[in-house]
């Protein structure tokens, strides 16, 4: 596993910490999530998505909302797909800032956080 990029996005006092990883095995996902839970202990949610193609060329993609409203995990999976990233995991840990964002606001904030970090990653690799 290799961390490729990390970023922070703030929306109405909630902080969204985004990390993008290159993964070589699906088993790495749980190790990374465990690390995020430890790193961001105050986070209410650790949402993620990954796309992995195994040696038999079978595609495994998954997302998890971690109890967050608005299906942010699905939004994260779409970010990976739209950027054509295979063998990648994106994790966004949200620390609640005291102001509810609503279903649409949550989805939008996760998407903005993921896209900002993705843009940073792509600009690094030009």
C-alpha positions as protocol buffer text, in pm:
chain_id: "A"
residue {
  index: 1
  type: UNK
  ca { x: 0 y: 0 z: 0 }
}
residue {
  index: 2
  type: UNK
  ca { x: 120 y: 347 z: -79 }
}
residue {
  index: 3
  type: UNK
  ca { x: -40 y: 678 z: 12 }
}
residue {
  index: 4
  type: UNK
  ca { x: -51 y: 890 z: -301 }
}
residue {
  index: 5
  type: UNK
  ca { x: -217 y: 1208 z: -176 }
}
residue {
  index: 6
  type: UNK
  ca { x: -389 y: 1359 z: 126 }
}
residue {
  index: 7
  type: UNK
  ca { x: -599 y: 1668 z: 176 }
}
residue {
  index: 8
  type: UNK
  ca { x: -830 y: 1856 z: 409 }
}
residue {
  index: 9
  type: UNK
  ca { x: -1160 y: 2020 z: 320 }
}
residue {
  index: 10
  type: UNK
  ca { x: -1378 y: 2226 z: 556 }
}
residue {
  index: 11
  type: UNK
  ca { x: -1753 y: 2277 z: 515 }
}
residue {
  index: 12
  type: UNK
  ca { x: -1956 y: 2454 z: 787 }
}
residue {
  index: 13
  type: UNK
  ca { x: -1695 y: 2369 z: 1051 }
}
residue {
  index: 14
  type: UNK
  ca { x: -1692 y: 1997 z: 963 }
}
residue {
  index: 15
  type: UNK
  ca { x: -1346 y: 1878 z: 862 }
}
residue {
  index: 16
  type: UNK
  ca { x: -1303 y: 1617 z: 590 }
}
residue {
  index: 17
  type: UNK
  ca { x: -965 y: 1442 z: 573 }
}
residue {
  index: 18
  type: UNK
  ca { x: -913 y: 1264 z: 242 }
}
residue {
  index: 19
  type: UNK
  ca { x: -644 y: 1009 z: 159 }
}
residue {
  index: 20
  type: UNK
  ca { x: -586 y: 826 z: -168 }
}
residue {
  index: 21
  type: UNK
  ca { x: -392 y: 499 z: -170 }
}
residue {
  index: 22
  type: UNK
  ca { x: -257 y: 261 z: -428 }
}
residue {
  index: 23
  type: UNK
  ca { x: -344 y: -89 z: -306 }
}
residue {
  index: 24
  type: UNK
  ca { x: -196 y: -419 z: -420 }
}
residue {
  index: 25
  type: UNK
  ca { x: -435 y: -643 z: -228 }
}
residue {
  index: 26
  type: UNK
  ca { x: -788 y: -601 z: -94 }
}
residue {
  index: 27
  type: UNK
  ca { x: -664 y: -713 z: 249 }
}
residue {
  index: 28
  type: UNK
  ca { x: -478 y: -381 z: 275 }
}
residue {
  index: 29
  type: UNK
  ca { x: -809 y: -195 z: 294 }
}
residue {
  index: 30
  type: UNK
  ca { x: -884 y: -305 z: 650 }
}
residue {
  index: 31
  type: UNK
  ca { x: -531 y: -218 z: 763 }
}
residue {
  index: 32
  type: UNK
  ca { x: -565 y: 131 z: 618 }
}
residue {
  index: 33
  type: UNK
  ca { x: -908 y: 180 z: 777 }
}
residue {
  index: 34
  type: UNK
  ca { x: -773 y: 71 z: 1114 }
}
residue {
  index: 35
  type: UNK
  ca { x: -498 y: 329 z: 1076 }
}
residue {
  index: 36
  type: UNK
  ca { x: -753 y: 601 z: 990 }
}
residue {
  index: 37
  type: UNK
  ca { x: -968 y: 518 z: 1291 }
}
residue {
  index: 38
  type: UNK
  ca { x: -660 y: 561 z: 1507 }
}
residue {
  index: 39
  type: UNK
  ca { x: -535 y: 874 z: 1328 }
}
residue {
  index: 40
  type: UNK
  ca { x: -875 y: 1048 z: 1330 }
}
residue {
  index: 41
  type: UNK
  ca { x: -1017 y: 936 z: 1664 }
}
residue {
  index: 42
  type: UNK
  ca { x: -1260 y: 1229 z: 1675 }
}
residue {
  index: 43
  type: UNK
  ca { x: -1405 y: 1146 z: 1334 }
}
residue {
  index: 44
  type: UNK
  ca { x: -1769 y: 1044 z: 1334 }
}
residue {
  index: 45
  type: UNK
  ca { x: -1745 y: 865 z: 1000 }
}
residue {
  index: 46
  type: UNK
  ca { x: -1474 y: 700 z: 789 }
}
residue {
  index: 47
  type: UNK
  ca { x: -1627 y: 656 z: 444 }
}
residue {
  index: 48
  type: UNK
  ca { x: -1438 y: 480 z: 169 }
}
residue {
  index: 49
  type: UNK
  ca { x: -1444 y: 326 z: -175 }
}
residue {
  index: 50
  type: UNK
  ca { x: -1203 y: 111 z: -370 }
}
residue {
  index: 51
  type: UNK
  ca { x: -1158 y: -47 z: -710 }
}
residue {
  index: 52
  type: UNK
  ca { x: -932 y: -348 z: -744 }
}
residue {
  index: 53
  type: UNK
  ca { x: -864 y: -582 z: -1036 }
}
residue {
  index: 54
  type: UNK
  ca { x: -726 y: -919 z: -931 }
}
residue {
  index: 55
  type: UNK
  ca { x: -482 y: -1140 z: -1123 }
}
residue {
  index: 56
  type: UNK
  ca { x: -778 y: -1309 z: -1299 }
}
residue {
  index: 57
  type: UNK
  ca { x: -890 y: -966 z: -1422 }
}
residue {
  index: 58
  type: UNK
  ca { x: -1198 y: -973 z: -1200 }
}
residue {
  index: 59
  type: UNK
  ca { x: -1306 y: -627 z: -1088 }
}
residue {
  index: 60
  type: UNK
  ca { x: -1389 y: -577 z: -723 }
}
residue {
  index: 61
  type: UNK
  ca { x: -1533 y: -244 z: -626 }
}
residue {
  index: 62
  type: UNK
  ca { x: -1691 y: -154 z: -298 }
}
residue {
  index: 63
  type: UNK
  ca { x: -1797 y: 147 z: -99 }
}
residue {
  index: 64
  type: UNK
  ca { x: -1900 y: 200 z: 261 }
}
residue {
  index: 65
  type: UNK
  ca { x: -2091 y: 495 z: 410 }
}
residue {
  index: 66
  type: UNK
  ca { x: -2008 y: 418 z: 775 }
}
residue {
  index: 67
  type: UNK
  ca { x: -2355 y: 533 z: 886 }
}
residue {
  index: 68
  type: UNK
  ca { x: -2327 y: 872 z: 715 }
}
residue {
  index: 69
  type: UNK
  ca { x: -2632 y: 1010 z: 532 }
}
residue {
  index: 70
  type: UNK
  ca { x: -2634 y: 1083 z: 160 }
}
residue {
  index: 71
  type: UNK
  ca { x: -2438 y: 777 z: 45 }
}
residue {
  index: 72
  type: UNK
  ca { x: -2094 y: 942 z: 44 }
}
residue {
  index: 73
  type: UNK
  ca { x: -1922 y: 608 z: -14 }
}
residue {
  index: 74
  type: UNK
  ca { x: -2103 y: 579 z: -346 }
}
residue {
  index: 75
  type: UNK
  ca { x: -1992 y: 933 z: -431 }
}
residue {
  index: 76
  type: UNK
  ca { x: -1631 y: 833 z: -356 }
}
residue {
  index: 77
  type: UNK
  ca { x: -1661 y: 528 z: -582 }
}
residue {
  index: 78
  type: UNK
  ca { x: -1783 y: 751 z: -863 }
}
residue {
  index: 79
  type: UNK
  ca { x: -1480 y: 978 z: -814 }
}
residue {
  index: 80
  type: UNK
  ca { x: -1249 y: 678 z: -856 }
}
residue {
  index: 81
  type: UNK
  ca { x: -1439 y: 557 z: -1163 }
}
residue {
  index: 82
  type: UNK
  ca { x: -1451 y: 898 z: -1330 }
}
residue {
  index: 83
  type: UNK
  ca { x: -1075 y: 929 z: -1284 }
}
residue {
  index: 84
  type: UNK
  ca { x: -1020 y: 575 z: -1417 }
}
residue {
  index: 85
  type: UNK
  ca { x: -827 y: 463 z: -1109 }
}
residue {
  index: 86
  type: UNK
  ca { x: -796 y: 90 z: -1051 }
}
residue {
  index: 87
  type: UNK
  ca { x: -607 y: -57 z: -756 }
}
residue {
  index: 88
  type: UNK
  ca { x: -696 y: 251 z: -555 }
}
residue {
  index: 89
  type: UNK
  ca { x: -867 y: 326 z: -226 }
}
residue {
  index: 90
  type: UNK
  ca { x: -1004 y: 663 z: -120 }
}
residue {
  index: 91
  type: UNK
  ca { x: -1091 y: 727 z: 245 }
}
residue {
  index: 92
  type: UNK
  ca { x: -1259 y: 1038 z: 382 }
}
residue {
  index: 93
  type: UNK
  ca { x: -1280 y: 1083 z: 758 }
}
residue {
  index: 94
  type: UNK
  ca { x: -1530 y: 1345 z: 876 }
}
residue {
  index: 95
  type: UNK
  ca { x: -1503 y: 1528 z: 1205 }
}
residue {
  index: 96
  type: UNK
  ca { x: -1843 y: 1685 z: 1273 }
}
residue {
  index: 97
  type: UNK
  ca { x: -1830 y: 2061 z: 1323 }
}
residue {
  index: 98
  type: UNK
  ca { x: -2165 y: 2102 z: 1499 }
}
residue {
  index: 99
  type: UNK
  ca { x: -2367 y: 2215 z: 1197 }
}
residue {
  index: 100
  type: UNK
  ca { x: -2579 y: 1961 z: 1009 }
}
residue {
  index: 101
  type: UNK
  ca { x: -2519 y: 1965 z: 635 }
}
residue {
  index: 102
  type: UNK
  ca { x: -2828 y: 1774 z: 525 }
}
residue {
  index: 103
  type: UNK
  ca { x: -2829 y: 1478 z: 288 }
}
residue {
  index: 104
  type: UNK
  ca { x: -2736 y: 1678 z: -22 }
}
residue {
  index: 105
  type: UNK
  ca { x: -2482 y: 1886 z: 165 }
}
residue {
  index: 106
  type: UNK
  ca { x: -2307 y: 1577 z: 299 }
}
residue {
  index: 107
  type: UNK
  ca { x: -2280 y: 1420 z: -46 }
}
residue {
  index: 108
  type: UNK
  ca { x: -2154 y: 1745 z: -193 }
}
residue {
  index: 109
  type: UNK
  ca { x: -1895 y: 1794 z: 82 }
}
residue {
  index: 110
  type: UNK
  ca { x: -1756 y: 1441 z: 42 }
}
residue {
  index: 111
  type: UNK
  ca { x: -1740 y: 1489 z: -334 }
}
residue {
  index: 112
  type: UNK
  ca { x: -1563 y: 1825 z: -300 }
}
residue {
  index: 113
  type: UNK
  ca { x: -1314 y: 1679 z: -52 }
}
residue {
  index: 114
  type: UNK
  ca { x: -1240 y: 1382 z: -277 }
}
residue {
  index: 115
  type: UNK
  ca { x: -1214 y: 1589 z: -595 }
}
residue {
  index: 116
  type: UNK
  ca { x: -979 y: 1843 z: -434 }
}
residue {
  index: 117
  type: UNK
  ca { x: -742 y: 1569 z: -321 }
}
residue {
  index: 118
  type: UNK
  ca { x: -772 y: 1394 z: -657 }
}
residue {
  index: 119
  type: UNK
  ca { x: -679 y: 1717 z: -836 }
}
residue {
  index: 120
  type: UNK
  ca { x: -377 y: 1756 z: -609 }
}
residue {
  index: 121
  type: UNK
  ca { x: -274 y: 1396 z: -684 }
}
residue {
  index: 122
  type: UNK
  ca { x: -311 y: 1443 z: -1059 }
}
residue {
  index: 123
  type: UNK
  ca { x: -116 y: 1771 z: -1055 }
}
residue {
  index: 124
  type: UNK
  ca { x: 168 y: 1599 z: -868 }
}
residue {
  index: 125
  type: UNK
  ca { x: 192 y: 1333 z: -1137 }
}
residue {
  index: 126
  type: UNK
  ca { x: 202 y: 1546 z: -1450 }
}
